[in-house]
XYZ file of C-alpha atoms in Angstrom:
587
model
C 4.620 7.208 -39.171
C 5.296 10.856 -37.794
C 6.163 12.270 -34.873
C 6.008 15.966 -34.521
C 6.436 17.618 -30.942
C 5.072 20.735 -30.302
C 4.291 22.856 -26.989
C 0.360 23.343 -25.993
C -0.058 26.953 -25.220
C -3.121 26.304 -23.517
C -1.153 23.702 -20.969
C 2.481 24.755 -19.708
C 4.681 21.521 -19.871
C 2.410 19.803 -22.241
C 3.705 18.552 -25.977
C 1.812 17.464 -28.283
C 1.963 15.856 -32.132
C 0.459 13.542 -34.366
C 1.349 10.061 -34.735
C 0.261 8.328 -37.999
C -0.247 4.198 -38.375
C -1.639 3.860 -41.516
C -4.126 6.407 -43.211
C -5.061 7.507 -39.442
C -3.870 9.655 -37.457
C -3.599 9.746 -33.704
C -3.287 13.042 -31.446
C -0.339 12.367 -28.553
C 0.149 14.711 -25.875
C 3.063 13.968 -23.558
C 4.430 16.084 -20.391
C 7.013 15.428 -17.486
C 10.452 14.877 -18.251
C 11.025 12.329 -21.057
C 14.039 11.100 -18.969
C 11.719 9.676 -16.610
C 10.234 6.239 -16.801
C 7.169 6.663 -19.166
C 3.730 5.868 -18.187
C 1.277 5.880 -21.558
C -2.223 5.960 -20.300
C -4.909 4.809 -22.259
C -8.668 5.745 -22.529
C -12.037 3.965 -23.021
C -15.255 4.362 -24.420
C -16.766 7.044 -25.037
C -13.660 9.368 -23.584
C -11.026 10.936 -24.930
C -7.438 11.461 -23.487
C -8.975 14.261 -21.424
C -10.576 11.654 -19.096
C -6.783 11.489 -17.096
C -6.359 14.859 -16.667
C -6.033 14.864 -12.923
C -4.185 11.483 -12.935
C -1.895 13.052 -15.551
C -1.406 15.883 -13.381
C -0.688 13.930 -10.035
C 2.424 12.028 -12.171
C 3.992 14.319 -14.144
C 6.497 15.439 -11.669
C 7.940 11.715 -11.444
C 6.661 9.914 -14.630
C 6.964 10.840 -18.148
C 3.299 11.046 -19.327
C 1.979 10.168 -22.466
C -1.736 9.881 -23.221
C -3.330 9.774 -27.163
C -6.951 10.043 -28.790
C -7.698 6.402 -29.784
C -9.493 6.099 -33.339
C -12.645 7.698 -33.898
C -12.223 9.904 -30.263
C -10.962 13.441 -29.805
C -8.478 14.884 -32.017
C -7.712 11.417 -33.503
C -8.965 10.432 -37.442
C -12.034 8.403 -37.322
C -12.091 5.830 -40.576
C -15.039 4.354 -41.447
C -16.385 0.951 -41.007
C -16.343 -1.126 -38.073
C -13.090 -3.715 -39.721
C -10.844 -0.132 -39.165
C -12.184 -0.468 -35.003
C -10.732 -4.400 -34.541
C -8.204 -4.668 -31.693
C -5.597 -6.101 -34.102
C -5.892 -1.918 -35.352
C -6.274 -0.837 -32.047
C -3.071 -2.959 -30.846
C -1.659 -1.479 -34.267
C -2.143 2.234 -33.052
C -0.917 1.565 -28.913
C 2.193 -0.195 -31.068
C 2.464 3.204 -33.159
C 2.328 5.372 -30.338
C 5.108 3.349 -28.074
C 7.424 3.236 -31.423
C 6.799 7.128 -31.477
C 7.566 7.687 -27.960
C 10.832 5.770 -28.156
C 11.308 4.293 -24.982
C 12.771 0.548 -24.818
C 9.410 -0.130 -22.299
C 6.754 1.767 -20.804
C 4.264 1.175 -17.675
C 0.745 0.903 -19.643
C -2.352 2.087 -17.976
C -5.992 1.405 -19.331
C -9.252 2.291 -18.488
C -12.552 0.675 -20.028
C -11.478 -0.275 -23.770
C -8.198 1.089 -22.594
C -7.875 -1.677 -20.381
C -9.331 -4.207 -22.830
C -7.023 -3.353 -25.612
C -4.427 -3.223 -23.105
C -4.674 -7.202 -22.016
C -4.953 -7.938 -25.862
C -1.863 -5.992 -26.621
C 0.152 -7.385 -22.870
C -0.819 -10.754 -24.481
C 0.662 -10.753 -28.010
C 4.399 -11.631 -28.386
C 6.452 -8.634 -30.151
C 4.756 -6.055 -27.988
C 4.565 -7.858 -24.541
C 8.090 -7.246 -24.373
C 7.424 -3.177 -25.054
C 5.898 -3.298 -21.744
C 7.199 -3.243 -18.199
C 3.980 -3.633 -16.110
C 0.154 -3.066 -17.436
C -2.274 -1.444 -14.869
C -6.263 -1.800 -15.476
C -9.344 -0.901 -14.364
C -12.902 -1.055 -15.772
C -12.084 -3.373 -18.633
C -11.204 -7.252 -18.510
C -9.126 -9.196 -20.791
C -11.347 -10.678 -24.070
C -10.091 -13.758 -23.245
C -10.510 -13.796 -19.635
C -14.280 -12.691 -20.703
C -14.908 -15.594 -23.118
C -14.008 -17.913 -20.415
C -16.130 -16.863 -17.575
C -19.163 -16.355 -20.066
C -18.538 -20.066 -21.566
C -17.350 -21.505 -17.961
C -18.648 -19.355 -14.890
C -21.227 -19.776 -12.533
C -24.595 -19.286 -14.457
C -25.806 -16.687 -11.715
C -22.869 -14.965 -12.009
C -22.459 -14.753 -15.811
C -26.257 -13.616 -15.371
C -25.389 -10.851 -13.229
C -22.708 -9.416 -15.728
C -24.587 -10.195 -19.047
C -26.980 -7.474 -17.434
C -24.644 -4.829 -16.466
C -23.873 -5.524 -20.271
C -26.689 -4.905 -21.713
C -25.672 -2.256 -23.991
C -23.729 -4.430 -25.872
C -26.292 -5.839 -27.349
C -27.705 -2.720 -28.193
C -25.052 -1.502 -29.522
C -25.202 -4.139 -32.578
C -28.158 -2.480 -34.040
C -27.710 -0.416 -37.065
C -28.477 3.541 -37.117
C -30.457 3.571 -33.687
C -27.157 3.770 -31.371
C -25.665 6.337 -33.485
C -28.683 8.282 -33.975
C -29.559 8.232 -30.201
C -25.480 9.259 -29.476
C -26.497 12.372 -31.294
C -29.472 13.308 -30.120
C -30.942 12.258 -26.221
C -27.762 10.002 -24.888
C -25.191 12.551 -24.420
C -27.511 14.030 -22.260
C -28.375 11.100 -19.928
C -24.431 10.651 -19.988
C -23.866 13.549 -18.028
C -26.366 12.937 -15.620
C -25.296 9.637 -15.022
C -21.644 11.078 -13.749
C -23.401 13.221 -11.884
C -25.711 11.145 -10.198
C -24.365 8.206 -10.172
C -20.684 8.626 -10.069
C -20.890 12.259 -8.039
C -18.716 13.944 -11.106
C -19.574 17.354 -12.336
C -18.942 17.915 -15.859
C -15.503 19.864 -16.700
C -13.616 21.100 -19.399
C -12.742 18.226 -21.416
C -14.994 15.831 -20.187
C -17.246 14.623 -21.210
C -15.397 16.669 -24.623
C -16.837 18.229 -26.502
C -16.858 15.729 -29.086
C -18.926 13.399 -27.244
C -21.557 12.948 -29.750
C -19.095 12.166 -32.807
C -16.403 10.007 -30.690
C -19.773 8.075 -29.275
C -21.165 7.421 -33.157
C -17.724 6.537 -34.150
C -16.608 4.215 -30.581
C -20.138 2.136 -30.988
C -18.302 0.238 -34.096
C -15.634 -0.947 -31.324
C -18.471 -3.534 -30.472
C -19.847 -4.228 -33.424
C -16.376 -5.094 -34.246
C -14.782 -7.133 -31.025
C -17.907 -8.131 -29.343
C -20.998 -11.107 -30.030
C -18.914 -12.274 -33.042
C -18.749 -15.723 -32.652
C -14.482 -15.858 -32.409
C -13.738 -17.290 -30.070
C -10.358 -14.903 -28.088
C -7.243 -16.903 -27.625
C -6.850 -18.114 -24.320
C -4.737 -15.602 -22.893
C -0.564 -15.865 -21.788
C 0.514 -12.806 -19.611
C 3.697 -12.349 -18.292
C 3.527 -8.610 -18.044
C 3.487 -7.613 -14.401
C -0.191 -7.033 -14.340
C -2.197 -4.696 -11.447
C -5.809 -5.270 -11.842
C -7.886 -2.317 -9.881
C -10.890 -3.674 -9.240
C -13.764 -0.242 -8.519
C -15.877 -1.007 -5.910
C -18.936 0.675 -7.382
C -18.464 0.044 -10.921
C -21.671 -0.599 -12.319
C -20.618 -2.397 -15.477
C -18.314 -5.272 -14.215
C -19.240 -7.360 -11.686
C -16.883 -8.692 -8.822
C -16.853 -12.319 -10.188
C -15.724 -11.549 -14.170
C -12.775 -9.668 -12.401
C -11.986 -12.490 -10.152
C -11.992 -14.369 -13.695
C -9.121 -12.476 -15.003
C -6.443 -14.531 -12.935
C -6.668 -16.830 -15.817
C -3.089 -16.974 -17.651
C -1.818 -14.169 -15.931
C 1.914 -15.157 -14.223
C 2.545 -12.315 -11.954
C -0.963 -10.534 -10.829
C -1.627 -7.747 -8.182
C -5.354 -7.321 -6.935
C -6.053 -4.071 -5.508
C -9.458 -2.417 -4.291
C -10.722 0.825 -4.827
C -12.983 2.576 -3.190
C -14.592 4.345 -6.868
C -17.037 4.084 -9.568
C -16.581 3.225 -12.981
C -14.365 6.728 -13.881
C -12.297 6.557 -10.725
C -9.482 8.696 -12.482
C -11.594 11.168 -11.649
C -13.610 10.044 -8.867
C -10.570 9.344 -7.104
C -7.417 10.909 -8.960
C -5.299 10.681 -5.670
C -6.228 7.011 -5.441
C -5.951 5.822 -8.853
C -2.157 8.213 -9.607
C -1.141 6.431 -6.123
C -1.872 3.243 -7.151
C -0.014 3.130 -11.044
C 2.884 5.084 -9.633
C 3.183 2.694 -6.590
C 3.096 -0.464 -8.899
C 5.153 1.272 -11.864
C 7.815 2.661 -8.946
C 7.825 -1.385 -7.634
C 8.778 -2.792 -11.008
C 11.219 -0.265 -11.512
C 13.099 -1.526 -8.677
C 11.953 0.351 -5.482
C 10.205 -1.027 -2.881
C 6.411 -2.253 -2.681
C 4.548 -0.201 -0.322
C 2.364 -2.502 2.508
C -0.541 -2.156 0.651
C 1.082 -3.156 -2.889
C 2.865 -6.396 -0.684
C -0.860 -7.208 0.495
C -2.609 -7.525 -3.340
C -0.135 -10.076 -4.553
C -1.798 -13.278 -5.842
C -0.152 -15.997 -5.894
C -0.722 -19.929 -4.929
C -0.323 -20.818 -1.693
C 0.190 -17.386 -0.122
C -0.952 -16.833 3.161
C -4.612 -15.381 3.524
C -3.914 -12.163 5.294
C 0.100 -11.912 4.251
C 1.473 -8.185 4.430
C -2.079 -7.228 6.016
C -1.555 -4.509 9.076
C -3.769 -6.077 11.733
C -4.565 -4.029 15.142
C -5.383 -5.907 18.588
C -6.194 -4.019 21.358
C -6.548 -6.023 24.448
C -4.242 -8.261 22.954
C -1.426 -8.980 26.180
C -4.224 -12.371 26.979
C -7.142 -14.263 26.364
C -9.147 -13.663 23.107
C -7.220 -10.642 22.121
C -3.591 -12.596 22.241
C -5.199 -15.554 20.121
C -6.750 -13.466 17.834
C -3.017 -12.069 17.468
C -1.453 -14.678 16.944
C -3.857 -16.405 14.657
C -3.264 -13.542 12.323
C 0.377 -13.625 12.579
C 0.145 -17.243 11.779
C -1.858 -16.299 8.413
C 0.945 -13.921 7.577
C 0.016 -10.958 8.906
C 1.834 -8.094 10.683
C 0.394 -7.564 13.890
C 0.442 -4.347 16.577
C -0.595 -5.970 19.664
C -2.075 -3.447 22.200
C -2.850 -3.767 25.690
C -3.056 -1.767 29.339
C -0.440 -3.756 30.404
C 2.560 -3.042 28.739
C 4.445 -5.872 29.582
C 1.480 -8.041 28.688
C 1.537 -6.584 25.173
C 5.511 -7.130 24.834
C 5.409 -10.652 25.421
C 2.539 -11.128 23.148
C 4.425 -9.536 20.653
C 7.778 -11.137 21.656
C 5.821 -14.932 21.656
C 4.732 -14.099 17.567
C 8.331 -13.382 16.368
C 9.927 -16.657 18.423
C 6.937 -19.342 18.314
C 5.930 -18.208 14.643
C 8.462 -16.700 13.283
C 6.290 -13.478 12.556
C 6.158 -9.594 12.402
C 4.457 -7.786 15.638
C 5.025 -5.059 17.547
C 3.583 -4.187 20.951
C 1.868 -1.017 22.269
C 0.987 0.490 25.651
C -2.814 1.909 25.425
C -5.809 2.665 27.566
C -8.713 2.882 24.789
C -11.059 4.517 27.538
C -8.436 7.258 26.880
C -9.887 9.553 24.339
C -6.936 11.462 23.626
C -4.160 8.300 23.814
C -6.209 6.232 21.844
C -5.931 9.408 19.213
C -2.125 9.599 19.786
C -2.227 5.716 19.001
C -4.144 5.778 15.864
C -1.954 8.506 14.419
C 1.566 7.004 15.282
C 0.170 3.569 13.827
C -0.425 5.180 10.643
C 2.603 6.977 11.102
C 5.288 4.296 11.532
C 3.595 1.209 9.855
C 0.879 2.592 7.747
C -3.261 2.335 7.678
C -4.491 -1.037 9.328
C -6.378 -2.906 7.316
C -8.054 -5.082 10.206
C -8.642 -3.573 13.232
C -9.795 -5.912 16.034
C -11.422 -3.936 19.001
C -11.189 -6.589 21.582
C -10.074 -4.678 24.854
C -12.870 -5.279 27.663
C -13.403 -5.746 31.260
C -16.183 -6.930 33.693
C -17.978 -5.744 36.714
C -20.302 -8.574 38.306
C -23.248 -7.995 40.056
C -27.037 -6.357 41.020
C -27.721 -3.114 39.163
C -28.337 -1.505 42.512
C -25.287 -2.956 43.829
C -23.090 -0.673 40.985
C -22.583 2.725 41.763
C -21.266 5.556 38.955
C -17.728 4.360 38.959
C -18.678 0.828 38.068
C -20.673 2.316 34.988
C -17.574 4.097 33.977
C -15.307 1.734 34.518
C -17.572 -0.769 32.132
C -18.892 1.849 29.646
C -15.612 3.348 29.159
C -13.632 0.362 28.262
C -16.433 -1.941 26.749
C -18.288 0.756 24.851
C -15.594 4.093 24.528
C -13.114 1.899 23.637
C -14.732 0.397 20.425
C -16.205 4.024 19.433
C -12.601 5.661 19.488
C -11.321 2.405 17.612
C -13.838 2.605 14.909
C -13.724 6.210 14.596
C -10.199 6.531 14.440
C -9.416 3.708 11.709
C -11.942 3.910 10.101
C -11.440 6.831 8.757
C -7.974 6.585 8.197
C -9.557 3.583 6.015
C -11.946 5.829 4.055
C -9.881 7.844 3.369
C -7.162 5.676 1.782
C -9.931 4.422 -0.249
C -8.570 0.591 -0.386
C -11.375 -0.922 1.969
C -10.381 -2.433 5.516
C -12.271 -4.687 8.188
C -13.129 -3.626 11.613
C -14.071 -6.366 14.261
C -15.671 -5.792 17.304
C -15.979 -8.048 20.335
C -19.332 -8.197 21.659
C -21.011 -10.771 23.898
C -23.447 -13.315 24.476
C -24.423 -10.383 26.744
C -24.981 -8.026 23.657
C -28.239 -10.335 23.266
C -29.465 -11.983 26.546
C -30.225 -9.883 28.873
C -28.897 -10.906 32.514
C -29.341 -9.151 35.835
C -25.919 -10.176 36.900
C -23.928 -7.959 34.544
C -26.286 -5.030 33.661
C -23.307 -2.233 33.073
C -21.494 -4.905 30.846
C -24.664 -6.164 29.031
C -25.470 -2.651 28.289
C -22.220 -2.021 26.801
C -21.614 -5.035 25.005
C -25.417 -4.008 23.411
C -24.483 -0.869 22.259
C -21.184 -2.501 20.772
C -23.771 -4.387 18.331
C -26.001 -1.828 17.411
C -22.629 0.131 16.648
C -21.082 -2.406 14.532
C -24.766 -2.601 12.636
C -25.001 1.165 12.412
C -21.394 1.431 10.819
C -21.743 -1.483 8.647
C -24.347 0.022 7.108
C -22.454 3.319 6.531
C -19.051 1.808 5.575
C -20.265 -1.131 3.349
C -20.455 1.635 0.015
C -16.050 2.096 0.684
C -15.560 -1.503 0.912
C -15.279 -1.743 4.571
C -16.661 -4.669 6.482
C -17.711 -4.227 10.614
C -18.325 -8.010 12.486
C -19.243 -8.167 15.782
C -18.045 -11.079 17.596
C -20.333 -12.544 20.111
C -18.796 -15.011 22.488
C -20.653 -16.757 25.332
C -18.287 -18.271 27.743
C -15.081 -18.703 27.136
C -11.867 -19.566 29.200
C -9.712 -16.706 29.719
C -8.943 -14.654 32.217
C -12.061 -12.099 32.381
C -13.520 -13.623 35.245
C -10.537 -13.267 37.585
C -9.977 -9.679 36.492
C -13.653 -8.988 37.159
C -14.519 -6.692 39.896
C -17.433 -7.884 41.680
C -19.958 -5.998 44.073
C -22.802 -6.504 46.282
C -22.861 -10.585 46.806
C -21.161 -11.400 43.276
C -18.708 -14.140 43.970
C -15.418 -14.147 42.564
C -14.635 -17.918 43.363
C -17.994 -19.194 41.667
C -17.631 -16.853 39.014
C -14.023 -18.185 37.592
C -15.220 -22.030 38.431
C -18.029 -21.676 36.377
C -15.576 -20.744 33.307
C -12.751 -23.015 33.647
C -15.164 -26.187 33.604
C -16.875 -24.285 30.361
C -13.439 -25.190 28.932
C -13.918 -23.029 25.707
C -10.500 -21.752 24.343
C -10.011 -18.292 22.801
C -8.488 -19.765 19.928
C -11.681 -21.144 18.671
C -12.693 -17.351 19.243
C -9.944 -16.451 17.326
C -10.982 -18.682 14.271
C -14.472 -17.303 14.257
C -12.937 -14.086 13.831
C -10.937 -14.897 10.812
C -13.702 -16.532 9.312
C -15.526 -13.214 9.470
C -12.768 -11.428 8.160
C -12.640 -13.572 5.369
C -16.603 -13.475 4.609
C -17.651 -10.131 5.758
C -19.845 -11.547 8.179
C -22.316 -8.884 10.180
C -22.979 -11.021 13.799
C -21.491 -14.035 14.699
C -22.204 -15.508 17.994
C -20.183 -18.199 18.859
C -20.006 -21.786 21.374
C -23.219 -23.530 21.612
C -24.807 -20.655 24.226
C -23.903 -18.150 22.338
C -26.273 -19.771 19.412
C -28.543 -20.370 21.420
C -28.630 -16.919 23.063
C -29.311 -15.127 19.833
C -31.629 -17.493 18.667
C -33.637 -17.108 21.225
C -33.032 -13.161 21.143
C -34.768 -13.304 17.640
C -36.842 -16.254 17.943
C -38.942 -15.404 21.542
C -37.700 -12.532 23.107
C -39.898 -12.894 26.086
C -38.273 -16.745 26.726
C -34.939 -14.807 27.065
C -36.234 -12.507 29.058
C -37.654 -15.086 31.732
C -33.892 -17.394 31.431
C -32.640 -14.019 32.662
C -34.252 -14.342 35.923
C -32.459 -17.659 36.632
C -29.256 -17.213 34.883
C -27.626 -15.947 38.068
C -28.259 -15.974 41.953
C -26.576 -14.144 44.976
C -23.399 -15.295 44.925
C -23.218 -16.950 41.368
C -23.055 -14.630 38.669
C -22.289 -15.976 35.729
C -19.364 -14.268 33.136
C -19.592 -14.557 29.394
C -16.755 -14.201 27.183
């Protein structure tokens, strides 16, 4: 083996050398102080080192960074025959390169058959121990694999055996080399730029696509469709699987698989494609130096705490959840039911002192994290101020429940333009300034986030007792399906949460004109006798399974059947669902 540092002109800071194992020989470049804890990053298939340049760049200036040309790629010696491409050699070379490097561990990245050689080589005892904590993306373990193909769910092994198709193409002799040379380097680029959005830049694809690709195709021939059976797999390596949102080559479910034999997993989301080291170099350099800075003894940022695995942890533990509205009725349930589940909680209301004792009751009956907030969401410009100081002190939410609301009761004529304010501006404003707000502080941290928004029975059924409210509690619907539809591609999920009546204190804090009776009107909910903590549990639920509408209590079923079933019947209930005198509230 040799080892031979020299500075790349081309790259101030950069070193590079050769590193031989064997008869081949590997280019290593390295850069950032060698003092530093040392990050090797690892590339896939049909890359070269170049593939991290941006990631590389974003580390440097706290990480010692060491990248190499596998076999066959780049500047690296490509042997012949597809024994020289097994993962025992490939394991042999990463092995090589960490010996060269000289460092008692290293954090190991890897990326495609970066990350695949990186579970085999996290797994095998003698070079485990070489390794402080293994991040991946884009790759699973062979093990893990050979599981879920022998023991998932048939549609789901379905699913990824064709996102693998190429695989099995890839076991034919001549054609997949001949093809590298000649058409597929061209339909490579155009699929980064179409559908990954990456432009083609120095270095990658390199120049050497067409030779790395004709050597790299005997990495399958060699590890893949076999008929060896992988060991079933032992990790103890601190292990951060990234799992790419819109990575078109491994589904959800075989990533989910990788769990299997791993002692000390993070799961975190990101809101890429398959390359996301350079779809999302901010993202993806945040994410290893966060976990590599963690295991080094510093502390786990919220996110980091919230992509722990492990049994019997809480379903939303370390999760930043926002309430507004949350000083009573569904908003202080849905607060606390989150707290319960391990959340930390900000718990916003109008009334300050409402919102303090919510907050207050979390950390003494539960024994949680919350903190309380003053806020008017019709406020345009404090809701901003809110949104910014949240991020500020406690980071980006990843829930945010728009809940705030109030009521006004009675005949459209009977309202005049204040009483459309008052409703729209709460009931409608409010949930625009919430979504807009978060979720973009949720884009862009590129991790995904849910946003729930309380709608209404009224959103639905049309009722002549609570036109303003109906109206707004409508448009709160159509927003949440408008912005599910735009947010679904960054892993963001929108619910809207439609109540019918329920037993809080709405109806007394109504304000009611023309004959609308206040009396009738809060009698007619307290004998509903629906609690907002069964609200509260829808709204988990949703959380939990991305659902789009979910109307709950028996009338709010019913309501939204009928809304998509006959129309015109809910149309004609509308004309006796209230009287002079008798409005009717929901939620």
């Amino acid at each position: 083996m040799r080892w031979v540092r020299s500075p790349d002109a081309r790259s101030p800071g950069v070193r590079s050398g050769d590193v031989w194992t064997g008869d081949v020989r590997l280019a290593v470049v390295e850069e950032g102080d060698p003092d530093d804890p040392t990050i090797v990053l690892v590339h896939g298939y049909p890359d070269t080192h170049r593939v991290w340049d941006e990631v590389a760049a974003r580390l440097r200036d706290r990480f010692h960074v060491v990248r190499y040309d596998v076999r066959g790629a780049g500047a690296s010696s490509a042997p012949r025959g597809r024994d020289h491409y097994h993962l025992d050699r490939l394991t042999a070379d990463l092995a090589a390169v960490l010996e060269a490097v000289g460092k008692p561990r290293v954090h190991l990245v890897g990326h495609d058959w970066g990350a695949i050689q990186g579970w085999d080589a996290v797994a095998r005892p003698g070079l485990r121990e070489r390794v402080a904590s293994f991040t991946c993306f884009g790759g699973p373990g062979p093990g893990q694999f050979g599981h879920f193909l022998r023991h998932g769910r048939r549609r789901e092994v379905a699913a990824q055996l064709a996102r693998s198709w190429y695989i099995g193409v890839f076991q034919l002799p001549v054609l997949p080399e001949l093809a590298w040379r000649t058409v597929l380097p061209w339909v490579f680029e155009r699929t980064l730029r179409f559908a990954e959005g990456l432009e083609p830049r120095p270095g990658h694809p390199a120049a050497t696509l067409r030779e790395d690709a004709a050597h790299g195709v005997q990495l399958y021939r060699a590890n893949t469709l076999t008929g060896r059976p992988a060991a079933e797999p032992y990790v103890d390596v601190p292990v951060q699987l990234v799992e790419c949102r819109r990575d078109p080559f491994v589904t959800p479910a075989l990533l989910r698989s990788q769990v299997r034999g791993v002692t000390r997993l993070w799961h975190r989301r990101a809101d890429a494609g398959h390359w996301a080291q350079r779809g999302a170099p901010d993202l993806i350099a945040r994410m290893i130096g966060e976990f590599a800075e963690h295991i080094e003894g510093g502390e786990a940022a919220r996110s980091l705490r919230g992509a722990k695995v492990a049994q019997g942890r809480k379903a939303f533990a370390d999760r930043l959840v926002v309430v507004t509205g949350a000083g009573s009725g569904i908003g202080r349930a849905t607060a606390r039911a989150f707290a319960a589940h391990g959340a930390e909680v900000i718990c916003a209301d109008l009334d300050a002192e409402a919102a303090r004792r919510a907050a207050d009751d979390i950390a003494e009956d539960l024994g949680g994290t919350a903190h309380a907030a003053h806020l008017d969401v019709a406020d345009a410009a404090r809701m901003e101020a809110f949104a910014g100081d949240v991020r500020s002190r406690y980071g980006v939410p990843d829930i945010v429940v728009n809940n705030a609301g109030n009521v006004v009761a009675g005949g459209f004529l009977d309202h005049t333009l204040e009483d459309w304010h008052r409703a729209v501006d709460v009931n409608l404003w409010g949930v625009i300034h919430g979504c807009r707000l978060f979720a973009a502080q949720m884009v862009e941290r590129g991790e995904g986030g849910h946003i729930v928004n309380i709608a209404s029975l009224g959103a639905f059924t049309p009722s002549r007792a609570l036109p303003a409210y109906s109206v707004a509690k409508a448009g709160v619907k159509m927003l949440s399906d408008c912005l599910r539809a735009e947010l679904a591609g960054h892993g963001i999920g929108v619910s809207a949460i439609c109540p019918g009546f329920v037993s809080t204190s709405i109806a007394r804090n109504a304000t009611y004109v023309g004959t609308a009776s206040r009396k009738l009107s809060e009698e007619a909910v307290r004998r509903r006798g629906y609690p907002p903590e069964r609200v509260a549990a829808h709204i988990l639920r949703a959380v939990h399974r991305n659902e789009a509408v979910v109307p709950v209590n028996l009338e709010g079923k019913i309501g939204y059947a009928l809304s998509r079933i006959s129309p015109t019947v809910a149309r004609g209930l509308a004309r006796l669902a209230a009287f002079p005198g008798n409005p009717r509230i929901p939620r």
